[in-house]
Coordinates of C-alpha atoms in Angstrom, one line a residue:
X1 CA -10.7 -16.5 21.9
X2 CA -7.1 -16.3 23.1
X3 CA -4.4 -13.9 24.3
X4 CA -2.1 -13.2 22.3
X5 CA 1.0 -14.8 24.1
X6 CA -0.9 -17.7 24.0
X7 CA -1.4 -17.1 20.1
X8 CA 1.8 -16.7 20.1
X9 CA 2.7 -20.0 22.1
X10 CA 0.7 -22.3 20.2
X11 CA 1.2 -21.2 16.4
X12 CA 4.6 -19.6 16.2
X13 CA 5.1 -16.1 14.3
X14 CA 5.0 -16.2 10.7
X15 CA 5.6 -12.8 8.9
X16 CA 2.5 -13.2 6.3
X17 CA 0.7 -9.7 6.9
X18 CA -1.4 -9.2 9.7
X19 CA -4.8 -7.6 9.4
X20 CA -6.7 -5.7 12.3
X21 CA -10.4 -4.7 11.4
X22 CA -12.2 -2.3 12.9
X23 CA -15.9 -3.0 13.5
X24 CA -17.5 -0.8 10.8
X25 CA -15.0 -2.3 8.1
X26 CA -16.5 -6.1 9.1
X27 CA -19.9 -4.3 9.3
X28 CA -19.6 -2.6 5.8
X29 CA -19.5 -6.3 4.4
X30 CA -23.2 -6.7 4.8
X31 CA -24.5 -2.7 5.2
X32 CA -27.2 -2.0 2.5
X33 CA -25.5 -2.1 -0.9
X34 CA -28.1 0.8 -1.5
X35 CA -25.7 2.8 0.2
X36 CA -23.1 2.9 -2.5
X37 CA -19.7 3.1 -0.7
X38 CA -18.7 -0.6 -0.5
X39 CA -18.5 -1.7 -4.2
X40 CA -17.8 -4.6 -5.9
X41 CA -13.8 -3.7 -5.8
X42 CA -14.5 -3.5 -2.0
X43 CA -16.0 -6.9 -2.1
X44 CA -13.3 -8.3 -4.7
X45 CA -10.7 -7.4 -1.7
X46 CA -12.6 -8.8 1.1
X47 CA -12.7 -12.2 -0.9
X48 CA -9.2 -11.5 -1.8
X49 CA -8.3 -11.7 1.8
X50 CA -10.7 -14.3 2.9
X51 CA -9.1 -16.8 0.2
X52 CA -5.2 -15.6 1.4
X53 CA -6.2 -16.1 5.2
X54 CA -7.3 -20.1 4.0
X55 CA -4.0 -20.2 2.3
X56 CA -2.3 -19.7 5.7
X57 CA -0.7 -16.3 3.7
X58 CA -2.5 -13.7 6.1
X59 CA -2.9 -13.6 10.0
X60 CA -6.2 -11.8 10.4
X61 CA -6.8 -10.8 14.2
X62 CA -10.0 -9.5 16.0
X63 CA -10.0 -7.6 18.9
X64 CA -12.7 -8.7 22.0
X65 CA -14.3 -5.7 21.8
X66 CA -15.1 -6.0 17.8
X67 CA -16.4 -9.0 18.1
X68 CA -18.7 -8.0 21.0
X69 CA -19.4 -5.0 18.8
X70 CA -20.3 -7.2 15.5
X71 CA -22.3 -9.2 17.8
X72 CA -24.7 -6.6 19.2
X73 CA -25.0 -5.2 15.8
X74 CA -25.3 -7.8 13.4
X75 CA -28.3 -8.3 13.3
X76 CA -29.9 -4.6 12.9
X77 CA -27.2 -3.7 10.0
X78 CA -28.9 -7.2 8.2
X79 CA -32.0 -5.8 9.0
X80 CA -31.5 -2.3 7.4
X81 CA -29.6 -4.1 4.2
X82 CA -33.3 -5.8 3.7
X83 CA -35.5 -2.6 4.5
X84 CA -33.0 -0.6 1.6
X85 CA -33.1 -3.5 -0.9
X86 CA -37.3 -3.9 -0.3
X87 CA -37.4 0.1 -1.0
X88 CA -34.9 -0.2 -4.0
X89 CA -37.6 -2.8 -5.5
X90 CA -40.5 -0.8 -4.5
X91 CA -39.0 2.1 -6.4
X92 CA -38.3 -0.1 -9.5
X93 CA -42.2 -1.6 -9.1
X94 CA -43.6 2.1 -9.4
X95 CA -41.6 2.9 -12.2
X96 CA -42.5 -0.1 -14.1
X97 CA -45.9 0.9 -13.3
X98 CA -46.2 4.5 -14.6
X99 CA -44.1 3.5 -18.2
X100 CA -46.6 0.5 -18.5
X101 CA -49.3 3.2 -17.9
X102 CA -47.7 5.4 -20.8
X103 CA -47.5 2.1 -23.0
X104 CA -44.6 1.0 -22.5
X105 CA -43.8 -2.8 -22.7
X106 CA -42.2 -3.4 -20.0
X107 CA -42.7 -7.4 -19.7
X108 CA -39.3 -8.1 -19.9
X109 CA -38.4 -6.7 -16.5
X110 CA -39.3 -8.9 -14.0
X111 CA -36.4 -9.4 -11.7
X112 CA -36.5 -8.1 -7.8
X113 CA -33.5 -7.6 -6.2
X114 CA -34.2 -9.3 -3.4
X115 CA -35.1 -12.1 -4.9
X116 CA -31.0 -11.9 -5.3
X117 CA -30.8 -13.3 -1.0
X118 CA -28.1 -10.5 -1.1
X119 CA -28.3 -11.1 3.2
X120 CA -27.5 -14.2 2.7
X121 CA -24.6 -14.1 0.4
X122 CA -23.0 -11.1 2.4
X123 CA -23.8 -13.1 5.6
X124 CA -22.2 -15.6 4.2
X125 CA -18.7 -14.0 3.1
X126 CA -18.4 -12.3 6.4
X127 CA -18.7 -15.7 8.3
X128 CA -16.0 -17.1 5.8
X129 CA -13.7 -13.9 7.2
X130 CA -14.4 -14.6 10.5
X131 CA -13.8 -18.4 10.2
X132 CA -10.1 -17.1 9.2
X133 CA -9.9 -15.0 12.3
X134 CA -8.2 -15.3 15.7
X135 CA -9.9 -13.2 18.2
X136 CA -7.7 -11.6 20.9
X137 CA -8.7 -11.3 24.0
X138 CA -8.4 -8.0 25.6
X139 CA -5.5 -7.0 27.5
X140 CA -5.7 -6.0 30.8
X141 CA -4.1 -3.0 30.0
X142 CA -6.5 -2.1 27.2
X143 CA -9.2 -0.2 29.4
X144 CA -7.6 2.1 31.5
X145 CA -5.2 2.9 28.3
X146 CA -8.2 3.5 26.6
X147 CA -9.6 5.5 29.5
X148 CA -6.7 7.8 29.1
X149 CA -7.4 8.5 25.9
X150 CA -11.2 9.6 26.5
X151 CA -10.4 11.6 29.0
X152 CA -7.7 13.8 27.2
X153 CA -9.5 13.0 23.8
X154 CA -6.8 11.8 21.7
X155 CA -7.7 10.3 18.8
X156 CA -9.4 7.9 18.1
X157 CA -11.7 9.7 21.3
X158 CA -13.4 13.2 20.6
X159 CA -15.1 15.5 22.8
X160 CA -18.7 15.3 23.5
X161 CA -18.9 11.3 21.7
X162 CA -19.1 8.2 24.0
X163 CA -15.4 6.9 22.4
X164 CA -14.6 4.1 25.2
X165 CA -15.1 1.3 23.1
X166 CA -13.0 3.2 20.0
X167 CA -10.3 3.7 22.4
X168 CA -10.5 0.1 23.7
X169 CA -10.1 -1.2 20.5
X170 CA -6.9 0.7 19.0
X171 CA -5.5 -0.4 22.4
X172 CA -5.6 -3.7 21.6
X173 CA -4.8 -3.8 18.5
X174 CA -1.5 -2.1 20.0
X175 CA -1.0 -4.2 22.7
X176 CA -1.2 -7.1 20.3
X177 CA 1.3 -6.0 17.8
X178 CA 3.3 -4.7 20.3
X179 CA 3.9 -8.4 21.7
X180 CA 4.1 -9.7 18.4
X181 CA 6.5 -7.6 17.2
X182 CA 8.5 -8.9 20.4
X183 CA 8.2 -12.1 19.5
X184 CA 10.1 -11.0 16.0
X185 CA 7.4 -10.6 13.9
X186 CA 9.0 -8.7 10.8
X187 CA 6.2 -8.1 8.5
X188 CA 3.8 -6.0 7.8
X189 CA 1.2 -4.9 9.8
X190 CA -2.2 -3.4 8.7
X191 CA -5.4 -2.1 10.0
X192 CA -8.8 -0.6 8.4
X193 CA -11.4 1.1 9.8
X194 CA -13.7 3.0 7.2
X195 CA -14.4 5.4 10.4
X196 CA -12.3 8.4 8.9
X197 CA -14.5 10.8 11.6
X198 CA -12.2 9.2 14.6
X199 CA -8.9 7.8 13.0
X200 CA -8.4 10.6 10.3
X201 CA -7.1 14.0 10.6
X202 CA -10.1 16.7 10.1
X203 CA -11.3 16.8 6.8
X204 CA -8.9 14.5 5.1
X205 CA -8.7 10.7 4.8
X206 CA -5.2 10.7 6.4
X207 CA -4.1 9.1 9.9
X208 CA -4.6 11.1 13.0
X209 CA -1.7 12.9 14.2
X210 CA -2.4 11.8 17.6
X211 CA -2.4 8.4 16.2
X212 CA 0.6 8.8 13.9
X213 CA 3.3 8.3 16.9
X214 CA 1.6 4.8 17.5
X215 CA 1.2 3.4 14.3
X216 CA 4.7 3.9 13.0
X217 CA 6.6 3.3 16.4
X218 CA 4.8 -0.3 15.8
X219 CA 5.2 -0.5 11.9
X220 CA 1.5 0.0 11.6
X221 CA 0.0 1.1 8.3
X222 CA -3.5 2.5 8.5
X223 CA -6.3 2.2 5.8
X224 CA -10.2 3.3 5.0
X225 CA -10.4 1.9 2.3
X226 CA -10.2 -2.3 2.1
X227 CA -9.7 -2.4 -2.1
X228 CA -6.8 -0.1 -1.3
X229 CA -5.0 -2.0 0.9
X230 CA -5.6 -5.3 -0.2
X231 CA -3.8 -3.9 -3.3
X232 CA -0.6 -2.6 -0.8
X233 CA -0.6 -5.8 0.4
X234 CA -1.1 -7.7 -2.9
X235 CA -0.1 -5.6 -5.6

């Protein structure tokens, strides 16, 4: 972990695209696939940007705070990705049951999905991303910009939701591009949370207005959805 001056100081500034990710959008990598919302397009991108990182033709950055966050909750979201897969393949057992109770051959059906190690593979992907990552350490403006924010709740805070750690985030992410784009970093600029609730205007899928000010005074593009912006970024 290293501020970004020093970042700054010891690689240069290259204009390949920088990524910010939020925590939920590095969590969503191993979350239950039982969910259905992270799909194998959402997976093609995430390999898409892992491989362009190795190639040295993507800066992918990592705030403090969503490291610490990935950290504490790691291991749970692992956890819950084994409970839904274990209750995916007792579901599949009982039906195999009933139809070989009606007569039904159903020999041919033996695979369990996790027998698949889908933990591991996940696990594994996510720990390629982060090998490609440069964590930033937090500014020391970060909290008591973020602090601001909570207590007028501006987006991404809201009223009556413990937001600190939201707000600390976006602040960084900020502060970072901010010094980069000092530096003369030119090129794009990107970051994903799948967190519409905080980042999104009400009911739509569309940046905050009280985020809006911030993201294009920096030349900041915001997306929920990873397949969709690894496709702005890599058409």
């Amino acid at each position: 972990m290293r501020s970004i001056d020093v970042i700054i100081g010891e690689i240069g500034v290259n204009n390949h695209p920088i990524i910010f990710f939020d925590t939920c959008s590095l969590l969503d990598i191993i979350r239950t696939p039982v969910r259905g919302t992270f799909r194998s397009p959402h997976a093609d991108a995430i390999s898409t940007i892992v491989a362009k990182a190795e190639e040295g033709l993507a800066n992918i950055f990592l705030a403090q705070q969503v490291k610490t966050e990935l950290d504490e909750n790691r291991g749970g979201i692992l956890a819950d990705a084994e409970n839904g897969i274990a209750a995916v393949d007792e579901q599949i057992d009982n039906f195999l049951k009933l139809m070989a109770a009606y007569g039904a051959d159903v020999s041919a059906f033996s695979v369990r999905l996790g027998s698949l190690g889908f933990e591991a593979v996940a696990q594994g992907r996510l720990s390629e991303l982060l090998a490609t990552s440069e964590v930033v350490m937090q500014p020391a403006t970060a909290v008591d910009l973020a602090w601001g924010r909570v207590g007028s709740s501006i987006a991404p805070a809201r009223p009556g939701k413990q937001s600190m750690k939201d707000c600390v985030v976006i602040e960084s992410y900020f502060a970072a591009l901010d010094d980069l784009r000092k530096s003369g970093f030119t090129g794009g600029a990107h970051f994903l949370s799948s967190n519409t609730t905080d980042y999104c205007a009400a009911g739509t899928k569309v940046i905050h207005p009280e985020l809006e000010a911030d993201f294009q005074r920096l030349g900041l593009a915001f997306y929920h959805d990873v397949a969709a912006m690894r496709y702005a970024i890599w058409p």
